[in-house]
Amino acid sequence: MEPVIVSIEDVLDLHTFLPKEVPDLLEDYFSECISSNIFSVRIIHGKGKGILKKRVHGLLKKNPMVKSFKDAPPEDGGWGATLVELNR
């Protein structure tokens, strides 16, 4: 399987990824964000039944690169997105 090339910016949309890809994706993406001096990231996981959101939040809680996270405000996706602050 070919690796997926993702541009590094302050928004990561998980809709195009399989659930099993998310843990490694977040780890790699956050590393690249920090290297690119991006410390605030919006992760779009969608609303649905909240399964992916719970998984993402569980991964964020364990990740040492993550300073904090919270639900996005309504204008940025509400509970369908999470705002993440990374450690500098």
mmCIF file of C-alpha atoms in Angstrom:
data_model
loop_
_atom_site.group_PDB
_atom_site.id
_atom_site.type_symbol
_atom_site.label_atom_id
_atom_site.label_comp_id
_atom_site.label_asym_id
_atom_site.label_seq_id
_atom_site.Cartn_x
_atom_site.Cartn_y
_atom_site.Cartn_z
ATOM 1 C CA MET A 1 0.000 0.000 0.000
ATOM 2 C CA GLU A 2 1.339 3.403 -0.978
ATOM 3 C CA PRO A 3 1.765 6.030 1.747
ATOM 4 C CA VAL A 4 -0.690 8.906 1.626
ATOM 5 C CA ILE A 5 0.909 12.336 1.286
ATOM 6 C CA VAL A 6 -0.922 14.952 3.336
ATOM 7 C CA SER A 7 -0.091 18.644 3.233
ATOM 8 C CA ILE A 8 0.802 19.956 6.682
ATOM 9 C CA GLU A 9 -1.514 22.766 7.706
ATOM 10 C CA ASP A 10 -3.643 23.685 10.700
ATOM 11 C CA VAL A 11 -6.608 21.482 9.663
ATOM 12 C CA LEU A 12 -6.669 17.692 9.409
ATOM 13 C CA ASP A 13 -9.821 16.100 7.947
ATOM 14 C CA LEU A 14 -10.084 12.444 8.973
ATOM 15 C CA HIS A 15 -12.956 11.628 6.576
ATOM 16 C CA THR A 16 -10.596 10.175 3.962
ATOM 17 C CA PHE A 17 -8.775 7.849 6.372
ATOM 18 C CA LEU A 18 -9.623 4.421 7.728
ATOM 19 C CA PRO A 19 -10.098 4.198 11.525
ATOM 20 C CA LYS A 20 -7.058 1.899 11.825
ATOM 21 C CA GLU A 21 -4.878 4.607 10.202
ATOM 22 C CA VAL A 22 -5.796 7.330 12.710
ATOM 23 C CA PRO A 23 -3.335 6.543 15.565
ATOM 24 C CA ASP A 24 -0.222 6.628 13.353
ATOM 25 C CA LEU A 25 -1.626 9.506 11.304
ATOM 26 C CA LEU A 26 -2.093 11.742 14.358
ATOM 27 C CA GLU A 27 1.369 10.891 15.679
ATOM 28 C CA ASP A 28 3.070 11.668 12.353
ATOM 29 C CA TYR A 29 0.928 14.722 11.630
ATOM 30 C CA PHE A 30 1.590 16.322 15.014
ATOM 31 C CA SER A 31 5.338 15.738 14.640
ATOM 32 C CA GLU A 32 5.291 17.458 11.256
ATOM 33 C CA CYS A 33 3.137 20.315 12.581
ATOM 34 C CA ILE A 34 5.598 20.985 15.398
ATOM 35 C CA SER A 35 8.510 20.871 12.929
ATOM 36 C CA SER A 36 6.611 23.414 10.795
ATOM 37 C CA ASN A 37 5.860 25.689 13.787
ATOM 38 C CA ILE A 38 2.144 24.884 13.714
ATOM 39 C CA PHE A 39 0.913 24.512 17.293
ATOM 40 C CA SER A 40 -2.873 24.824 16.857
ATOM 41 C CA VAL A 41 -4.628 22.153 14.801
ATOM 42 C CA ARG A 42 -8.305 21.549 14.043
ATOM 43 C CA ILE A 43 -9.116 17.874 13.583
ATOM 44 C CA ILE A 44 -12.323 17.207 11.676
ATOM 45 C CA HIS A 45 -13.713 13.832 12.720
ATOM 46 C CA GLY A 46 -17.366 14.423 11.857
ATOM 47 C CA LYS A 47 -20.419 14.063 14.037
ATOM 48 C CA GLY A 48 -21.979 10.693 13.213
ATOM 49 C CA LYS A 49 -22.386 8.524 16.308
ATOM 50 C CA GLY A 50 -19.313 10.011 17.994
ATOM 51 C CA ILE A 51 -17.238 6.820 17.767
ATOM 52 C CA LEU A 52 -14.330 8.404 15.870
ATOM 53 C CA LYS A 53 -14.446 11.470 18.124
ATOM 54 C CA LYS A 54 -14.108 9.271 21.234
ATOM 55 C CA ARG A 55 -11.221 7.407 19.646
ATOM 56 C CA VAL A 56 -9.465 10.651 18.682
ATOM 57 C CA HIS A 57 -9.941 12.102 22.182
ATOM 58 C CA GLY A 58 -8.553 8.898 23.728
ATOM 59 C CA LEU A 59 -5.461 9.180 21.522
ATOM 60 C CA LEU A 60 -5.056 12.890 22.322
ATOM 61 C CA LYS A 61 -5.144 12.207 26.077
ATOM 62 C CA LYS A 62 -2.206 9.801 25.746
ATOM 63 C CA ASN A 63 -0.117 11.846 23.309
ATOM 64 C CA PRO A 64 2.786 13.743 24.944
ATOM 65 C CA MET A 65 2.841 16.270 22.068
ATOM 66 C CA VAL A 66 -0.690 17.440 22.984
ATOM 67 C CA LYS A 67 -0.907 20.326 25.438
ATOM 68 C CA SER A 68 -4.725 20.523 25.437
ATOM 69 C CA PHE A 69 -7.820 19.915 23.318
ATOM 70 C CA LYS A 70 -11.475 20.915 23.246
ATOM 71 C CA ASP A 71 -14.545 20.799 21.017
ATOM 72 C CA ALA A 72 -14.462 23.359 18.238
ATOM 73 C CA PRO A 73 -16.859 26.319 18.444
ATOM 74 C CA PRO A 74 -19.974 26.065 16.212
ATOM 75 C CA GLU A 75 -18.401 28.155 13.433
ATOM 76 C CA ASP A 76 -15.467 25.697 13.231
ATOM 77 C CA GLY A 77 -17.458 22.476 13.237
ATOM 78 C CA GLY A 78 -18.861 22.252 16.768
ATOM 79 C CA TRP A 79 -18.741 18.745 18.175
ATOM 80 C CA GLY A 80 -17.744 17.436 14.706
ATOM 81 C CA ALA A 81 -14.254 18.865 15.164
ATOM 82 C CA THR A 82 -11.661 19.144 17.914
ATOM 83 C CA LEU A 83 -9.199 21.980 18.478
ATOM 84 C CA VAL A 84 -5.787 20.762 19.588
ATOM 85 C CA GLU A 85 -2.971 22.801 21.125
ATOM 86 C CA LEU A 86 0.447 21.201 20.718
ATOM 87 C CA ASN A 87 3.430 21.652 23.019
ATOM 88 C CA ARG A 88 6.063 24.073 21.770
#
